[in-house]
């Protein structure tokens, strides 16, 4: 007997048939004797419809009222799932954010969870009741509904798991786990059994769109063991209720991963654009002069590469932005040219960033050299490189993206089971 | 400067354009300097969709979860209207039932309002803020959303008007007031300027579907002056903002109606069925023996006519039920025949009840006689008669319904302005 949080996204609850399928997943865990809290998103398409209405009412809408409108989607799903569970003789009760309560800060539309009182949920577990919780929402200090921003239901699920000290948080989604790379690019990609929080953070933020980054951060902080698994599997297939080893990928503390691979995955992000500032004055404050104005213009800068200057006076600075932001970025840099002080500006859009990720590389030398050699053998030119303790990111021309992913996936032995 | 509650039904807020039109009505009153609370229903069709989902999830659904799902419709409208008002530079804020709070009893799905705390609403009026309140909902003693039953937004509006001591409660609907009779039957029907609560109660329950009966009862108890008016009028047309005399019908205390007409309106109800029990034992308890079992079978009995028996031993009893319930009613009476003790049973479906309503008839003799004579002159046969202090109801064959309504409308002088 354990305590489990089960989270189902919009496509998993898109209609009454799918809600019934979700209820069968829940029943399996209830029948196994576990305490169960379910977190649900709005039915697929519903949030978009509600958001469009708020925009139609006024493009400059009040975030508090946006929240009141948009949070209704999860409310509907929570009620419908509770009804469906009851029809299967499961004692179930829906919970809105304000009822638990899930207390957030006052940043309506993109609120952060501050505190969850799990007392009543836990008391009702002891009465055999399943909690069906509307995801994506809480209540702010102003006593008004606050939503957590798009994809916030993952964050709700992990935060609730932490609050009720759940043994596991299962994120049911439309993929059956986290893969060593994108299977559409490399059919030999394998589903991982386990991945460390830090690795998942890099995978998530680098474009492996399985889990919201915030939810992984939260899981890491509170050490919430999080399974990514498919809601479209037959709920009663063999092994689905295996407590220690359900089908899917476990995101967990690195200490739980006994045999850590050196490299666990290859991620990629398309539509990167590179900007290089040439012969920049190499003086304190020059970085702030560049990236301050870009941040103020809401341009998201990713890779930053600065070489040490040869003579201590002039240097080059290269960084990437989303291709869609390149015109805006160039305009900002042109406007700030005299303050920054550079000779020339060069840019190139339509690039791809490929990243090699693995906690094991902290203790292994030569990981980067392996990547560079493998790409060189395929004639792939490297435009820029950044590294962190557990990641190497390489900027290349976009036609080589798939080849680079497959090459790296193979050279680190990820093809083999 | 006064305090006004404005209520808009589902057809008045069916889409963003209509919500914008509603906002213009609100702006007119705000610009006039009034404190304004707005009560809204769900967008037309939305409640039906939500109800269908709860039934699809399980035909035997839990009323608490039904309430959580269905109340979301009003939540959406309240947020969207608040946004729309803000875009017109009106300080507006949405309120769900649980936020005010509107406290109800525990009868989920058909809850009654127990108490409304208007303190915060009134405080915000003083800051110039408009309250946009989700109708049809409150919060039960179990801290769960409770809905008031279909049409409950009228009741919400009147209850809120009582709680905040509003000078007026304006019910905006798809008709422009209460008429002396159905204008589709009698084109000469006139819109009343005023009607007493008691008269409106008879009009509402007798089939003039303008206002929910419960809301009129509540208005009568709390003496809430209630205007029925059209949401489809141009919000800025001349006279729309006339505080004492807006277009529409005022439902008010009879004391406010200086020149009381003897008869104010003619209502009718179709699809009545008559049942007569012949040569019934005239003994105590016989009525209970008949109507107890019918009530237990949820059959709504309307007119009841019992003659005084000639010799004190045997009598006849006639009553009406909805035509849709006649088979069920006859089955119940057949089953209970030995307990009730009657000789024969007769029934006839497809009848019409026409009612003459007017507070003035309390102090005027001959009102009923006038009706009977007028109908006789047209050759209309009267099947049964019941009367109350302010109403005469007459059961006739349905082909004569329109003729009877027009005849009575004319004989009491209602055609004339």
mmCIF file of N, CA, C and O in Angstrom, chain B residues 67-154:
data_model
loop_
_atom_site.group_PDB
_atom_site.id
_atom_site.type_symbol
_atom_site.label_atom_id
_atom_site.label_comp_id
_atom_site.label_asym_id
_atom_site.label_seq_id
_atom_site.Cartn_x
_atom_site.Cartn_y
_atom_site.Cartn_z
ATOM 1 N N UNK B 67 -22.966 19.773 -9.640
ATOM 2 C CA UNK B 67 -22.870 21.203 -9.343
ATOM 3 C C UNK B 67 -21.507 21.775 -9.736
ATOM 4 O O UNK B 67 -21.418 22.877 -10.275
ATOM 5 N N UNK B 68 -20.434 21.016 -9.438
ATOM 6 C CA UNK B 68 -19.085 21.501 -9.771
ATOM 7 C C UNK B 68 -18.952 21.700 -11.274
ATOM 8 O O UNK B 68 -18.369 22.681 -11.737
ATOM 9 N N UNK B 69 -19.505 20.765 -12.022
ATOM 10 C CA UNK B 69 -19.397 20.841 -13.486
ATOM 11 C C UNK B 69 -20.269 21.980 -14.026
ATOM 12 O O UNK B 69 -19.809 22.859 -14.764
ATOM 13 N N UNK B 70 -21.545 21.970 -13.631
ATOM 14 C CA UNK B 70 -22.522 22.854 -14.265
ATOM 15 C C UNK B 70 -22.292 24.320 -13.890
ATOM 16 O O UNK B 70 -22.487 25.212 -14.716
ATOM 17 N N UNK B 71 -21.836 24.579 -12.666
ATOM 18 C CA UNK B 71 -21.626 25.970 -12.226
ATOM 19 C C UNK B 71 -20.517 26.661 -13.014
ATOM 20 O O UNK B 71 -20.396 27.884 -12.967
ATOM 21 N N UNK B 72 -19.697 25.888 -13.729
ATOM 22 C CA UNK B 72 -18.604 26.510 -14.478
ATOM 23 C C UNK B 72 -19.118 27.417 -15.590
ATOM 24 O O UNK B 72 -18.427 28.346 -16.009
ATOM 25 N N UNK B 73 -20.321 27.167 -16.082
ATOM 26 C CA UNK B 73 -20.864 27.983 -17.169
ATOM 27 C C UNK B 73 -21.011 29.439 -16.771
ATOM 28 O O UNK B 73 -20.603 30.350 -17.509
ATOM 29 N N UNK B 74 -21.551 29.697 -15.596
ATOM 30 C CA UNK B 74 -21.734 31.075 -15.118
ATOM 31 C C UNK B 74 -20.393 31.717 -14.788
ATOM 32 O O UNK B 74 -20.214 32.930 -14.932
ATOM 33 N N UNK B 75 -19.447 30.894 -14.321
ATOM 34 C CA UNK B 75 -18.109 31.405 -14.011
ATOM 35 C C UNK B 75 -17.474 32.029 -15.250
ATOM 36 O O UNK B 75 -16.885 33.115 -15.196
ATOM 37 N N UNK B 76 -17.597 31.331 -16.383
ATOM 38 C CA UNK B 76 -17.024 31.821 -17.640
ATOM 39 C C UNK B 76 -17.664 33.155 -18.024
ATOM 40 O O UNK B 76 -16.970 34.133 -18.334
ATOM 41 N N UNK B 77 -18.997 33.226 -17.992
ATOM 42 C CA UNK B 77 -19.672 34.457 -18.386
ATOM 43 C C UNK B 77 -19.289 35.618 -17.480
ATOM 44 O O UNK B 77 -19.064 36.738 -17.955
ATOM 45 N N UNK B 78 -19.204 35.359 -16.184
ATOM 46 C CA UNK B 78 -18.873 36.440 -15.242
ATOM 47 C C UNK B 78 -17.485 37.011 -15.559
ATOM 48 O O UNK B 78 -17.302 38.228 -15.601
ATOM 49 N N UNK B 79 -16.517 36.116 -15.801
ATOM 50 C CA UNK B 79 -15.174 36.593 -16.132
ATOM 51 C C UNK B 79 -15.157 37.370 -17.441
ATOM 52 O O UNK B 79 -14.533 38.430 -17.538
ATOM 53 N N UNK B 80 -15.857 36.859 -18.442
ATOM 54 C CA UNK B 80 -15.846 37.525 -19.751
ATOM 55 C C UNK B 80 -16.519 38.896 -19.683
ATOM 56 O O UNK B 80 -16.038 39.858 -20.296
ATOM 57 N N UNK B 81 -17.610 39.001 -18.916
ATOM 58 C CA UNK B 81 -18.266 40.314 -18.805
ATOM 59 C C UNK B 81 -17.378 41.287 -18.033
ATOM 60 O O UNK B 81 -17.285 42.464 -18.392
ATOM 61 N N UNK B 82 -16.692 40.794 -16.994
ATOM 62 C CA UNK B 82 -15.785 41.678 -16.240
ATOM 63 C C UNK B 82 -14.691 42.219 -17.170
ATOM 64 O O UNK B 82 -14.374 43.406 -17.153
ATOM 65 N N UNK B 83 -14.132 41.334 -17.998
ATOM 66 C CA UNK B 83 -13.093 41.764 -18.943
ATOM 67 C C UNK B 83 -13.653 42.805 -19.914
ATOM 68 O O UNK B 83 -13.024 43.830 -20.188
ATOM 69 N N UNK B 84 -14.855 42.542 -20.421
ATOM 70 C CA UNK B 84 -15.461 43.455 -21.388
ATOM 71 C C UNK B 84 -15.717 44.823 -20.758
ATOM 72 O O UNK B 84 -15.447 45.866 -21.370
ATOM 73 N N UNK B 85 -16.212 44.817 -19.519
ATOM 74 C CA UNK B 85 -16.455 46.089 -18.823
ATOM 75 C C UNK B 85 -15.134 46.843 -18.614
ATOM 76 O O UNK B 85 -15.061 48.059 -18.814
ATOM 77 N N UNK B 86 -14.092 46.108 -18.216
ATOM 78 C CA UNK B 86 -12.798 46.755 -18.003
ATOM 79 C C UNK B 86 -12.293 47.409 -19.291
ATOM 80 O O UNK B 86 -11.697 48.483 -19.263
ATOM 81 N N UNK B 87 -12.564 46.741 -20.425
ATOM 82 C CA UNK B 87 -12.101 47.301 -21.708
ATOM 83 C C UNK B 87 -12.865 48.580 -22.041
ATOM 84 O O UNK B 87 -12.457 49.342 -22.911
ATOM 85 N N UNK B 88 -13.976 48.813 -21.336
ATOM 86 C CA UNK B 88 -14.729 50.057 -21.518
ATOM 87 C C UNK B 88 -14.430 51.025 -20.368
ATOM 88 O O UNK B 88 -15.226 51.920 -20.073
ATOM 89 N N UNK B 89 -13.291 50.792 -19.696
ATOM 90 C CA UNK B 89 -12.834 51.654 -18.597
ATOM 91 C C UNK B 89 -13.771 51.658 -17.398
ATOM 92 O O UNK B 89 -13.887 52.672 -16.694
ATOM 93 N N UNK B 90 -14.444 50.540 -17.200
ATOM 94 C CA UNK B 90 -15.267 50.404 -15.998
ATOM 95 C C UNK B 90 -14.547 49.472 -15.041
ATOM 96 O O UNK B 90 -14.096 48.398 -15.426
ATOM 97 N N UNK B 91 -14.396 49.896 -13.817
ATOM 98 C CA UNK B 91 -13.780 49.095 -12.774
ATOM 99 C C UNK B 91 -14.746 47.962 -12.417
ATOM 100 O O UNK B 91 -15.800 48.193 -11.839
ATOM 101 N N UNK B 92 -14.400 46.734 -12.814
ATOM 102 C CA UNK B 92 -15.312 45.605 -12.617
ATOM 103 C C UNK B 92 -14.556 44.410 -12.068
ATOM 104 O O UNK B 92 -13.359 44.265 -12.289
ATOM 105 N N UNK B 93 -15.249 43.578 -11.354
ATOM 106 C CA UNK B 93 -14.633 42.393 -10.760
ATOM 107 C C UNK B 93 -15.657 41.264 -10.729
ATOM 108 O O UNK B 93 -16.806 41.489 -10.372
ATOM 109 N N UNK B 94 -15.246 40.059 -11.128
ATOM 110 C CA UNK B 94 -16.162 38.908 -11.108
ATOM 111 C C UNK B 94 -16.220 38.283 -9.712
ATOM 112 O O UNK B 94 -15.258 38.360 -8.943
ATOM 113 N N UNK B 95 -17.331 37.658 -9.417
ATOM 114 C CA UNK B 95 -17.536 36.973 -8.125
ATOM 115 C C UNK B 95 -18.241 35.655 -8.348
ATOM 116 O O UNK B 95 -19.325 35.614 -8.924
ATOM 117 N N UNK B 96 -17.635 34.573 -7.874
ATOM 118 C CA UNK B 96 -18.328 33.290 -7.851
ATOM 119 C C UNK B 96 -19.125 33.225 -6.546
ATOM 120 O O UNK B 96 -18.855 33.968 -5.604
ATOM 121 N N UNK B 97 -20.050 32.278 -6.481
ATOM 122 C CA UNK B 97 -20.854 32.129 -5.272
ATOM 123 C C UNK B 97 -20.010 31.951 -4.018
ATOM 124 O O UNK B 97 -20.302 32.540 -2.975
ATOM 125 N N UNK B 98 -18.925 31.165 -4.121
ATOM 126 C CA UNK B 98 -18.105 30.869 -2.937
ATOM 127 C C UNK B 98 -17.262 32.056 -2.522
ATOM 128 O O UNK B 98 -16.771 32.101 -1.391
ATOM 129 N N UNK B 99 -17.091 33.029 -3.387
ATOM 130 C CA UNK B 99 -16.235 34.165 -3.045
ATOM 131 C C UNK B 99 -16.956 35.236 -2.264
ATOM 132 O O UNK B 99 -16.335 35.964 -1.487
ATOM 133 N N UNK B 100 -18.269 35.351 -2.484
ATOM 134 C CA UNK B 100 -18.992 36.474 -1.846
ATOM 135 C C UNK B 100 -19.097 36.322 -0.331
ATOM 136 O O UNK B 100 -18.722 37.268 0.370
ATOM 137 N N UNK B 101 -19.452 35.268 0.339
ATOM 138 C CA UNK B 101 -20.084 34.078 -0.228
ATOM 139 C C UNK B 101 -21.608 34.153 -0.215
ATOM 140 O O UNK B 101 -22.206 34.870 0.586
ATOM 141 N N UNK B 102 -22.206 33.358 -1.134
ATOM 142 C CA UNK B 102 -23.645 33.116 -1.137
ATOM 143 C C UNK B 102 -23.838 31.745 -0.507
ATOM 144 O O UNK B 102 -23.524 30.735 -1.117
ATOM 145 N N UNK B 103 -24.283 31.721 0.748
ATOM 146 C CA UNK B 103 -24.404 30.443 1.450
ATOM 147 C C UNK B 103 -25.751 29.802 1.161
ATOM 148 O O UNK B 103 -26.793 30.459 1.223
ATOM 149 N N UNK B 104 -25.719 28.511 0.848
ATOM 150 C CA UNK B 104 -26.945 27.780 0.543
ATOM 151 C C UNK B 104 -27.117 26.634 1.532
ATOM 152 O O UNK B 104 -26.239 26.371 2.347
ATOM 153 N N UNK B 105 -28.247 25.948 1.427
ATOM 154 C CA UNK B 105 -28.387 24.701 2.167
ATOM 155 C C UNK B 105 -27.655 23.596 1.407
ATOM 156 O O UNK B 105 -26.962 23.860 0.428
ATOM 157 N N UNK B 106 -27.821 22.375 1.857
ATOM 158 C CA UNK B 106 -27.033 21.260 1.318
ATOM 159 C C UNK B 106 -27.746 20.518 0.195
ATOM 160 O O UNK B 106 -27.300 19.457 -0.227
ATOM 161 N N UNK B 107 -28.854 21.081 -0.317
ATOM 162 C CA UNK B 107 -29.631 20.383 -1.345
ATOM 163 C C UNK B 107 -28.995 20.606 -2.713
ATOM 164 O O UNK B 107 -29.514 21.358 -3.544
ATOM 165 N N UNK B 108 -27.880 19.931 -2.942
ATOM 166 C CA UNK B 108 -27.142 20.135 -4.187
ATOM 167 C C UNK B 108 -28.022 19.867 -5.410
ATOM 168 O O UNK B 108 -28.805 18.940 -5.418
ATOM 169 N N UNK B 109 -27.869 20.723 -6.409
ATOM 170 C CA UNK B 109 -28.648 20.597 -7.635
ATOM 171 C C UNK B 109 -29.934 21.412 -7.581
ATOM 172 O O UNK B 109 -30.471 21.791 -8.627
ATOM 173 N N UNK B 110 -30.438 21.664 -6.372
ATOM 174 C CA UNK B 110 -31.649 22.479 -6.223
ATOM 175 C C UNK B 110 -31.577 23.183 -4.868
ATOM 176 O O UNK B 110 -32.522 23.171 -4.086
ATOM 177 N N UNK B 111 -30.429 23.797 -4.607
ATOM 178 C CA UNK B 111 -30.176 24.383 -3.295
ATOM 179 C C UNK B 111 -30.990 25.660 -3.092
ATOM 180 O O UNK B 111 -31.421 26.305 -4.043
ATOM 181 N N UNK B 112 -31.217 25.994 -1.843
ATOM 182 C CA UNK B 112 -31.874 27.257 -1.484
ATOM 183 C C UNK B 112 -30.837 28.172 -0.837
ATOM 184 O O UNK B 112 -29.987 27.730 -0.069
ATOM 185 N N UNK B 113 -30.945 29.451 -1.156
ATOM 186 C CA UNK B 113 -30.030 30.427 -0.572
ATOM 187 C C UNK B 113 -30.408 30.647 0.888
ATOM 188 O O UNK B 113 -31.568 30.899 1.205
ATOM 189 N N UNK B 114 -29.428 30.534 1.790
ATOM 190 C CA UNK B 114 -29.683 30.740 3.208
ATOM 191 C C UNK B 114 -29.246 32.134 3.650
ATOM 192 O O UNK B 114 -29.888 32.772 4.452
ATOM 193 N N UNK B 115 -28.108 32.596 3.107
ATOM 194 C CA UNK B 115 -27.547 33.857 3.609
ATOM 195 C C UNK B 115 -26.552 34.396 2.580
ATOM 196 O O UNK B 115 -25.766 33.637 2.006
ATOM 197 N N UNK B 116 -26.591 35.688 2.369
ATOM 198 C CA UNK B 116 -25.613 36.321 1.489
ATOM 199 C C UNK B 116 -24.917 37.431 2.271
ATOM 200 O O UNK B 116 -25.579 38.277 2.872
ATOM 201 N N UNK B 117 -23.596 37.378 2.283
ATOM 202 C CA UNK B 117 -22.848 38.435 2.958
ATOM 203 C C UNK B 117 -22.485 39.511 1.923
ATOM 204 O O UNK B 117 -21.586 39.319 1.098
ATOM 205 N N UNK B 118 -23.190 40.624 1.974
ATOM 206 C CA UNK B 118 -22.982 41.673 0.975
ATOM 207 C C UNK B 118 -21.925 42.702 1.367
ATOM 208 O O UNK B 118 -21.695 43.660 0.630
ATOM 209 N N UNK B 119 -21.254 42.482 2.503
ATOM 210 C CA UNK B 119 -20.337 43.499 3.046
ATOM 211 C C UNK B 119 -19.266 43.913 2.049
ATOM 212 O O UNK B 119 -19.052 45.101 1.794
ATOM 213 N N UNK B 120 -18.582 42.904 1.471
ATOM 214 C CA UNK B 120 -17.460 43.223 0.596
ATOM 215 C C UNK B 120 -17.950 43.875 -0.705
ATOM 216 O O UNK B 120 -17.314 44.804 -1.211
ATOM 217 N N UNK B 121 -19.084 43.421 -1.205
ATOM 218 C CA UNK B 121 -19.634 44.033 -2.418
ATOM 219 C C UNK B 121 -19.911 45.516 -2.167
ATOM 220 O O UNK B 121 -19.560 46.376 -2.980
ATOM 221 N N UNK B 122 -20.537 45.795 -1.019
ATOM 222 C CA UNK B 122 -20.903 47.180 -0.702
ATOM 223 C C UNK B 122 -19.648 48.033 -0.490
ATOM 224 O O UNK B 122 -19.573 49.171 -0.951
ATOM 225 N N UNK B 123 -18.631 47.445 0.168
ATOM 226 C CA UNK B 123 -17.383 48.189 0.370
ATOM 227 C C UNK B 123 -16.787 48.584 -0.979
ATOM 228 O O UNK B 123 -16.304 49.698 -1.170
ATOM 229 N N UNK B 124 -16.858 47.662 -1.940
ATOM 230 C CA UNK B 124 -16.255 47.952 -3.240
ATOM 231 C C UNK B 124 -17.088 48.916 -4.081
ATOM 232 O O UNK B 124 -16.557 49.596 -4.949
ATOM 233 N N UNK B 125 -18.403 48.950 -3.831
ATOM 234 C CA UNK B 125 -19.205 49.989 -4.486
ATOM 235 C C UNK B 125 -18.628 51.358 -4.143
ATOM 236 O O UNK B 125 -18.551 52.243 -4.983
ATOM 237 N N UNK B 126 -18.233 51.494 -2.875
ATOM 238 C CA UNK B 126 -17.730 52.799 -2.431
ATOM 239 C C UNK B 126 -16.415 53.140 -3.118
ATOM 240 O O UNK B 126 -16.005 54.298 -3.146
ATOM 241 N N UNK B 127 -15.737 52.133 -3.667
ATOM 242 C CA UNK B 127 -14.524 52.383 -4.459
ATOM 243 C C UNK B 127 -14.846 52.484 -5.940
ATOM 244 O O UNK B 127 -13.941 52.495 -6.780
ATOM 245 N N UNK B 128 -16.147 52.470 -6.267
ATOM 246 C CA UNK B 128 -16.541 52.606 -7.661
ATOM 247 C C UNK B 128 -16.445 51.321 -8.469
ATOM 248 O O UNK B 128 -16.396 51.355 -9.691
ATOM 249 N N UNK B 129 -16.427 50.184 -7.768
ATOM 250 C CA UNK B 129 -16.287 48.923 -8.499
ATOM 251 C C UNK B 129 -17.642 48.260 -8.763
ATOM 252 O O UNK B 129 -18.500 48.223 -7.886
ATOM 253 N N UNK B 130 -17.797 47.755 -9.988
ATOM 254 C CA UNK B 130 -18.988 47.002 -10.365
ATOM 255 C C UNK B 130 -18.750 45.531 -10.037
ATOM 256 O O UNK B 130 -17.686 44.989 -10.335
ATOM 257 N N UNK B 131 -19.736 44.877 -9.414
ATOM 258 C CA UNK B 131 -19.628 43.441 -9.126
ATOM 259 C C UNK B 131 -20.317 42.663 -10.237
ATOM 260 O O UNK B 131 -21.469 42.933 -10.557
ATOM 261 N N UNK B 132 -19.591 41.711 -10.830
ATOM 262 C CA UNK B 132 -20.189 40.830 -11.837
ATOM 263 C C UNK B 132 -20.287 39.440 -11.215
ATOM 264 O O UNK B 132 -19.266 38.794 -10.963
ATOM 265 N N UNK B 133 -21.498 39.009 -10.941
ATOM 266 C CA UNK B 133 -21.715 37.833 -10.097
ATOM 267 C C UNK B 133 -22.239 36.665 -10.921
ATOM 268 O O UNK B 133 -23.187 36.818 -11.690
ATOM 269 N N UNK B 134 -21.598 35.512 -10.764
ATOM 270 C CA UNK B 134 -22.077 34.292 -11.410
ATOM 271 C C UNK B 134 -23.390 33.889 -10.765
ATOM 272 O O UNK B 134 -23.437 33.630 -9.569
ATOM 273 N N UNK B 135 -24.471 33.838 -11.543
ATOM 274 C CA UNK B 135 -25.771 33.464 -11.011
ATOM 275 C C UNK B 135 -25.862 31.972 -10.792
ATOM 276 O O UNK B 135 -24.933 31.220 -11.084
ATOM 277 N N UNK B 136 -26.983 31.521 -10.199
ATOM 278 C CA UNK B 136 -27.335 30.090 -10.219
ATOM 279 C C UNK B 136 -26.514 29.281 -9.221
ATOM 280 O O UNK B 136 -26.677 28.081 -9.127
ATOM 281 N N UNK B 137 -25.640 29.940 -8.446
ATOM 282 C CA UNK B 137 -24.729 29.159 -7.607
ATOM 283 C C UNK B 137 -24.454 29.813 -6.273
ATOM 284 O O UNK B 137 -24.538 31.018 -6.111
ATOM 285 N N UNK B 138 -24.098 28.973 -5.327
ATOM 286 C CA UNK B 138 -23.633 29.426 -4.029
ATOM 287 C C UNK B 138 -22.684 28.379 -3.500
ATOM 288 O O UNK B 138 -22.173 27.560 -4.266
ATOM 289 N N UNK B 139 -22.452 28.442 -2.184
ATOM 290 C CA UNK B 139 -21.600 27.425 -1.582
ATOM 291 C C UNK B 139 -22.337 26.805 -0.406
ATOM 292 O O UNK B 139 -22.921 27.515 0.415
ATOM 293 N N UNK B 140 -22.342 25.482 -0.353
ATOM 294 C CA UNK B 140 -23.089 24.755 0.673
ATOM 295 C C UNK B 140 -22.322 24.663 1.972
ATOM 296 O O UNK B 140 -21.144 25.031 2.039
ATOM 297 N N UNK B 141 -22.958 24.154 3.034
ATOM 298 C CA UNK B 141 -22.278 23.996 4.324
ATOM 299 C C UNK B 141 -21.109 23.010 4.243
ATOM 300 O O UNK B 141 -20.250 22.987 5.123
ATOM 301 N N UNK B 142 -21.058 22.207 3.159
ATOM 302 C CA UNK B 142 -19.958 21.264 2.971
ATOM 303 C C UNK B 142 -18.779 21.898 2.223
ATOM 304 O O UNK B 142 -17.878 21.187 1.773
ATOM 305 N N UNK B 143 -18.805 23.232 2.063
ATOM 306 C CA UNK B 143 -17.741 23.954 1.357
ATOM 307 C C UNK B 143 -17.642 23.553 -0.115
ATOM 308 O O UNK B 143 -16.575 23.623 -0.718
ATOM 309 N N UNK B 144 -18.762 23.137 -0.682
ATOM 310 C CA UNK B 144 -18.793 22.744 -2.094
ATOM 311 C C UNK B 144 -19.774 23.625 -2.843
ATOM 312 O O UNK B 144 -20.750 24.108 -2.272
ATOM 313 N N UNK B 145 -19.506 23.798 -4.128
ATOM 314 C CA UNK B 145 -20.393 24.588 -4.969
ATOM 315 C C UNK B 145 -21.779 23.954 -4.975
ATOM 316 O O UNK B 145 -21.910 22.741 -5.107
ATOM 317 N N UNK B 146 -22.810 24.771 -4.819
ATOM 318 C CA UNK B 146 -24.192 24.283 -4.871
ATOM 319 C C UNK B 146 -24.951 25.113 -5.891
ATOM 320 O O UNK B 146 -24.878 26.342 -5.863
ATOM 321 N N UNK B 147 -25.650 24.463 -6.812
ATOM 322 C CA UNK B 147 -26.456 25.216 -7.775
ATOM 323 C C UNK B 147 -27.913 25.238 -7.325
ATOM 324 O O UNK B 147 -28.356 24.396 -6.546
ATOM 325 N N UNK B 148 -28.634 26.261 -7.836
ATOM 326 C CA UNK B 148 -29.976 26.550 -7.333
ATOM 327 C C UNK B 148 -31.068 25.884 -8.150
ATOM 328 O O UNK B 148 -32.237 26.114 -7.897
ATOM 329 N N UNK B 149 -30.710 25.091 -9.134
ATOM 330 C CA UNK B 149 -31.730 24.527 -10.012
ATOM 331 C C UNK B 149 -31.949 25.440 -11.201
ATOM 332 O O UNK B 149 -31.634 26.632 -11.165
ATOM 333 N N UNK B 150 -32.512 24.866 -12.279
ATOM 334 C CA UNK B 150 -32.645 25.602 -13.532
ATOM 335 C C UNK B 150 -33.380 26.928 -13.340
ATOM 336 O O UNK B 150 -34.344 26.999 -12.581
ATOM 337 N N UNK B 151 -32.900 27.959 -14.021
ATOM 338 C CA UNK B 151 -33.514 29.264 -13.898
ATOM 339 C C UNK B 151 -33.140 29.971 -12.617
ATOM 340 O O UNK B 151 -33.685 31.030 -12.298
ATOM 341 N N UNK B 152 -32.198 29.407 -11.879
ATOM 342 C CA UNK B 152 -31.869 29.938 -10.559
ATOM 343 C C UNK B 152 -31.213 31.304 -10.561
ATOM 344 O O UNK B 152 -31.126 31.944 -9.511
ATOM 345 N N UNK B 153 -30.752 31.769 -11.722
ATOM 346 C CA UNK B 153 -30.091 33.074 -11.756
ATOM 347 C C UNK B 153 -31.050 34.207 -11.415
ATOM 348 O O UNK B 153 -30.633 35.216 -10.844
ATOM 349 N N UNK B 154 -32.330 34.069 -11.769
ATOM 350 C CA UNK B 154 -33.324 35.067 -11.345
ATOM 351 C C UNK B 154 -33.348 35.146 -9.816
ATOM 352 O O UNK B 154 -33.366 36.234 -9.227
#
